[in-house]
Amino acid sequence: MEAVTKYPGSCGEIIQGNYNGTDMLVSCPVNLYTTVKVLESKYPVNRYKYKKSSSLLDNVLRRWGYGSLSGTFDIEINSSIPVGKGFAGSTADLCGVYICLLKLFHKKFDIQEVIEEFIKIEPTDSIIFPEMTLFDYKQGKSYEALGPYKKFYILAFEGSRVVDTIAFNNKKLPPLLPMDDVLELLKDGIRTSDISKIALASTWSIERNFARLSYDIYDLIKSIMVKTGGLGIIGAHSGDMLGIIFDDKERLLYARSVSNTIPGYIPHYIETLDN
């Protein structure tokens, strides 16, 4: 008995900040994927390479009353999502494990169950939701659906630093700044399908994050954006990635042809998933 699931990561966060006293974020799934297999095994060994995913498997089976079966399952993960750079690879892996378990035990997806179990393990990206959602990623106590995911394109640059999500969020950092105005701009962009407003909200958000996490190439990224007709900058608020948002694939391809190299950074040519 086995189940396989393919699940997307994200490309940083569109916005992240403090809203009504709670640290919140909004992100969007992209065409970078993890493929997860959960299978019966007499001698499970692979799963222990994936501490977070293994913990989720244990916790979910215990929640469902099948805790005694946990030792009979193994996990295999094959992922194209960069690790520790801000592409939500851990959240994607957890989603893959959870959906495999749903298939194996003929259960239905339960978003409240997902939130409760994922938050036990680590701060969680909002790609767990079927549409763009403002999410309390640390405690999971609140979320607000904002509207359908939108299609846009990103020339992303992945740096060499590896940022552990749990350790980063446990550090003593300057607080996230209020983002009421950023959120209103994002909501308007989603409502009107105006990618330029979504991109501007993303730019404001990453610029407000400078006190928490430095981005040495920010000015260079901004100059490439202007040169190639980009609309804004998206970034990892707890990772090492900055990208340029385009509303047109041809502009992305143009940017790829003229500005796809920054020493020490790996370029990615990404598009969001809008369904």
C-alpha positions as a printed NumPy array, in Angstrom:
array([[  0.   ,   0.   ,   0.   ],
       [  1.434,   3.366,  -1.032],
       [  0.376,   6.843,  -2.107],
       [  2.193,   9.54 ,  -4.071],
       [  1.515,  13.288,  -4.113],
       [  3.083,  16.215,  -5.939],
       [  2.826,  19.595,  -4.183],
       [  4.136,  23.097,  -5.041],
       [  6.328,  25.435,  -3.066],
       [  6.177,  29.239,  -3.061],
       [  8.566,  32.034,  -4.002],
       [  9.019,  33.916,  -0.771],
       [  6.001,  35.817,   0.512],
       [  3.953,  38.411,  -1.333],
       [  3.556,  40.281,   1.943],
       [  4.507,  39.671,   5.555],
       [  4.003,  41.959,   8.524],
       [  1.946,  42.73 ,  11.592],
       [ -1.812,  43.089,  11.242],
       [ -4.023,  43.832,  14.265],
       [ -1.244,  42.702,  16.6  ],
       [ -0.526,  39.398,  14.84 ],
       [  2.326,  38.491,  12.496],
       [  0.716,  37.435,   9.21 ],
       [  1.755,  36.56 ,   5.668],
       [  0.337,  35.952,   2.201],
       [  2.081,  33.794,  -0.376],
       [  1.321,  32.078,  -3.663],
       [  2.19 ,  28.597,  -4.993],
       [  4.643,  28.358,  -7.894],
       [  5.835,  25.741, -10.364],
       [  8.521,  24.289,  -8.112],
       [  7.437,  20.929,  -6.706],
       [  8.103,  18.24 ,  -4.173],
       [  6.991,  14.674,  -4.849],
       [  6.224,  12.686,  -1.711],
       [  5.576,   8.964,  -1.39 ],
       [  4.255,   7.338,   1.783],
       [  4.449,   3.551,   1.662],
       [  4.114,   0.527,   3.87 ],
       [  7.478,  -0.908,   4.896],
       [  8.699,  -3.544,   7.324],
       [ 11.945,  -1.642,   7.746],
       [ 11.319,   2.104,   7.293],
       [ 14.644,   3.925,   7.056],
       [ 14.264,   6.8  ,   4.582],
       [ 11.729,   8.687,   6.663],
       [ 14.259,   9.503,   9.358],
       [ 16.114,  11.755,   6.911],
       [ 13.018,  13.958,   6.971],
       [ 12.512,  14.871,  10.615],
       [  9.597,  17.265,  10.08 ],
       [  7.736,  15.003,   7.68 ],
       [  8.297,  11.984,   9.907],
       [  6.951,  13.887,  12.92 ],
       [  3.853,  14.886,  10.971],
       [  3.206,  11.293,   9.957],
       [  3.45 ,  10.19 ,  13.608],
       [  1.217,  13.004,  14.845],
       [ -1.502,  12.631,  12.224],
       [ -1.755,   8.86 ,  12.61 ],
       [ -1.958,   9.29 ,  16.374],
       [ -4.683,  11.927,  15.925],
       [ -6.697,   9.531,  13.755],
       [ -6.316,   6.642,  16.205],
       [ -3.755,   4.733,  14.13 ],
       [ -0.671,   5.555,  16.167],
       [  0.322,   1.892,  16.408],
       [  0.777,   1.801,  12.627],
       [  3.269,   4.644,  12.436],
       [  6.302,   2.364,  12.479],
       [  5.044,   0.493,   9.43 ],
       [  5.299,   3.462,   7.031],
       [  8.245,   4.967,   5.231],
       [  8.572,   8.311,   3.421],
       [ 10.379,   9.119,   0.19 ],
       [ 10.772,  12.723,  -0.981],
       [ 12.078,  13.968,  -4.32 ],
       [ 12.022,  17.753,  -4.441],
       [ 13.071,  20.482,  -6.862],
       [ 12.443,  23.146,  -4.207],
       [ 15.608,  24.79 ,  -2.808],
       [ 16.054,  24.119,   0.917],
       [ 16.322,  26.906,   3.484],
       [ 16.076,  29.747,   0.957],
       [ 12.449,  30.845,   1.353],
       [ 10.627,  28.648,  -1.169],
       [  8.348,  26.913,   1.4  ],
       [  9.892,  23.506,   0.77 ],
       [  9.121,  22.247,   4.274],
       [  5.462,  23.25 ,   4.032],
       [  5.237,  21.548,   0.621],
       [  6.758,  18.354,   2.052],
       [  4.292,  18.371,   4.952],
       [  1.393,  18.882,   2.553],
       [  2.637,  15.963,   0.486],
       [  2.777,  13.666,   3.512],
       [ -0.651,  14.768,   4.715],
       [ -2.335,  14.264,   1.334],
       [ -0.706,  10.837,   0.964],
       [ -2.156,   9.87 ,   4.333],
       [ -5.586,  11.118,   3.248],
       [ -5.391,   8.814,   0.231],
       [ -4.191,   5.811,   2.241],
       [ -6.8  ,   6.138,   4.984],
       [ -9.656,   7.475,   2.798],
       [ -9.963,  10.709,   4.738],
       [-11.087,  14.156,   3.575],
       [ -8.916,  17.267,   3.633],
       [ -9.504,  19.27 ,   6.827],
       [ -7.888,  22.706,   6.846],
       [ -8.223,  23.09 ,  10.61 ],
       [ -6.475,  19.76 ,  11.089],
       [ -3.732,  20.87 ,   8.717],
       [ -3.198,  24.146,  10.575],
       [ -3.104,  22.516,  14.007],
       [ -0.719,  19.739,  13.017],
       [  1.613,  21.798,  10.824],
       [  1.987,  24.611,  13.375],
       [  3.108,  22.046,  15.96 ],
       [  6.113,  21.416,  13.747],
       [  7.093,  24.843,  12.397],
       [  5.805,  28.232,  11.193],
       [  3.766,  27.413,   8.102],
       [  3.326,  28.989,   4.687],
       [ -0.128,  29.947,   3.389],
       [  0.157,  27.618,   0.374],
       [ -1.849,  25.164,   2.476],
       [ -4.954,  27.096,   1.373],
       [ -6.781,  26.762,  -1.993],
       [ -6.736,  30.52 ,  -2.591],
       [ -4.687,  33.54 ,  -1.58 ],
       [ -5.003,  33.786,   2.192],
       [ -3.793,  36.097,   4.944],
       [ -2.465,  33.642,   7.53 ],
       [ -1.171,  33.683,  11.097],
       [  1.828,  31.516,  10.217],
       [  3.227,  31.207,  13.751],
       [  0.178,  30.226,  15.8  ],
       [ -2.438,  29.426,  13.185],
       [ -5.188,  31.158,  15.125],
       [ -6.545,  33.3  ,  12.308],
       [ -6.752,  33.419,   8.533],
       [ -8.686,  35.362,   5.932],
       [ -9.329,  34.302,   2.329],
       [ -8.47 ,  37.167,  -0.046],
       [ -9.4  ,  35.743,  -3.438],
       [ -8.126,  33.425,  -6.18 ],
       [ -4.436,  32.968,  -6.829],
       [ -3.207,  35.131,  -9.71 ],
       [ -0.876,  34.279, -12.579],
       [  2.388,  36.202, -12.712],
       [  6.035,  35.489, -13.471],
       [  9.193,  35.815, -11.399],
       [ 12.891,  36.017, -12.179],
       [ 14.212,  34.851,  -8.813],
       [ 17.772,  34.847,  -7.511],
       [ 18.663,  32.255,  -4.861],
       [ 21.571,  33.111,  -2.582],
       [ 23.941,  30.841,  -0.684],
       [ 22.676,  31.424,   2.865],
       [ 20.567,  28.678,   4.404],
       [ 17.965,  29.98 ,   6.86 ],
       [ 16.307,  27.566,   9.284],
       [ 12.697,  28.704,   9.613],
       [ 12.302,  27.574,  13.217],
       [ 15.592,  29.061,  14.403],
       [ 15.003,  32.322,  12.535],
       [ 11.547,  32.831,  14.021],
       [ 12.856,  32.024,  17.505],
       [ 15.606,  34.666,  17.261],
       [ 15.264,  38.037,  18.944],
       [ 14.519,  40.189,  15.905],
       [ 13.114,  43.661,  15.344],
       [  9.315,  43.277,  15.241],
       [  7.469,  43.044,  11.962],
       [  6.056,  46.463,  11.1  ],
       [  2.334,  47.18 ,  10.635],
       [  1.118,  46.351,   7.132],
       [ -2.442,  47.675,   7.033],
       [ -1.733,  49.84 ,   3.978],
       [  0.188,  47.053,   2.249],
       [ -2.663,  44.621,   2.818],
       [ -5.253,  47.038,   1.445],
       [ -3.178,  47.53 ,  -1.698],
       [ -2.814,  43.764,  -2.097],
       [ -6.541,  43.204,  -1.611],
       [ -7.301,  45.795,  -4.282],
       [ -4.835,  44.124,  -6.645],
       [ -6.435,  40.727,  -6.081],
       [ -9.971,  42.089,  -6.483],
       [ -9.129,  43.84 ,  -9.769],
       [ -6.559,  41.263, -11.   ],
       [ -4.029,  44.108, -11.201],
       [ -0.593,  42.509, -10.96 ],
       [  1.09 ,  45.928, -10.702],
       [ -0.686,  46.556,  -7.374],
       [  0.195,  43.077,  -6.106],
       [  3.821,  43.695,  -7.099],
       [  3.922,  47.101,  -5.414],
       [  2.504,  45.619,  -2.199],
       [  5.215,  42.957,  -2.346],
       [  7.904,  45.618,  -2.835],
       [  6.681,  47.646,   0.133],
       [  6.647,  44.529,   2.272],
       [ 10.182,  43.415,   1.492],
       [ 11.519,  46.954,   2.017],
       [  9.922,  47.097,   5.46 ],
       [ 11.765,  43.887,   6.306],
       [ 15.282,  45.313,   5.916],
       [ 15.792,  45.653,   9.689],
       [ 15.115,  41.928,  10.159],
       [ 17.003,  40.429,   7.226],
       [ 19.524,  42.084,   4.924],
       [ 19.502,  41.75 ,   1.139],
       [ 22.903,  42.75 ,  -0.276],
       [ 21.691,  42.602,  -3.878],
       [ 18.488,  44.581,  -3.401],
       [ 19.645,  47.683,  -5.27 ],
       [ 20.977,  45.536,  -8.1  ],
       [ 17.682,  43.632,  -8.304],
       [ 15.782,  46.918,  -8.403],
       [ 17.957,  48.209, -11.251],
       [ 17.358,  44.991, -13.218],
       [ 13.633,  45.412, -12.561],
       [ 13.658,  48.906, -14.065],
       [ 15.796,  47.788, -17.006],
       [ 13.547,  44.854, -17.903],
       [ 10.091,  46.292, -17.252],
       [  9.429,  44.442, -14.011],
       [  6.588,  45.564, -11.773],
       [  7.978,  44.919,  -8.307],
       [ 10.166,  42.82 ,  -6.045],
       [  9.237,  39.704,  -4.125],
       [ 11.441,  38.14 ,  -1.493],
       [ 11.895,  35.609,   1.249],
       [ 11.243,  37.26 ,   4.6  ],
       [ 13.095,  34.386,   6.289],
       [ 15.374,  33.092,   3.543],
       [ 17.896,  34.11 ,   0.902],
       [ 15.959,  34.905,  -2.265],
       [ 14.867,  38.011,  -4.111],
       [ 12.89 ,  38.084,  -7.336],
       [ 11.368,  40.437,  -9.883],
       [  7.65 ,  40.229, -10.674],
       [  6.431,  40.418, -14.286],
       [  2.862,  40.26 , -15.555],
       [  3.911,  38.946, -18.952],
       [  5.923,  35.824, -19.818],
       [  7.646,  37.558, -22.73 ],
       [  9.055,  40.146, -20.321],
       [ 10.35 ,  37.324, -18.12 ],
       [ 12.041,  35.754, -21.139],
       [ 13.544,  39.135, -22.063],
       [ 14.854,  39.566, -18.514],
       [ 16.278,  36.055, -18.7  ],
       [ 18.145,  36.944, -21.866],
       [ 19.696,  40.193, -20.629],
       [ 19.969,  39.978, -16.821],
       [ 19.96 ,  36.388, -15.639],
       [ 23.354,  36.341, -13.901],
       [ 24.408,  37.684, -10.504],
       [ 27.695,  36.225,  -9.162],
       [ 27.008,  33.8  ,  -6.314],
       [ 23.279,  33.543,  -7.042],
       [ 21.274,  30.86 ,  -8.845],
       [ 18.557,  32.187, -11.183],
       [ 15.095,  30.605, -11.322],
       [ 12.428,  31.316, -13.941],
       [  9.154,  30.832, -12.119],
       [  5.46 ,  31.245, -12.678],
       [  2.713,  31.203, -10.084],
       [ -0.131,  28.711, -10.115],
       [ -3.527,  30.346, -10.445],
       [ -5.756,  27.361,  -9.777]])
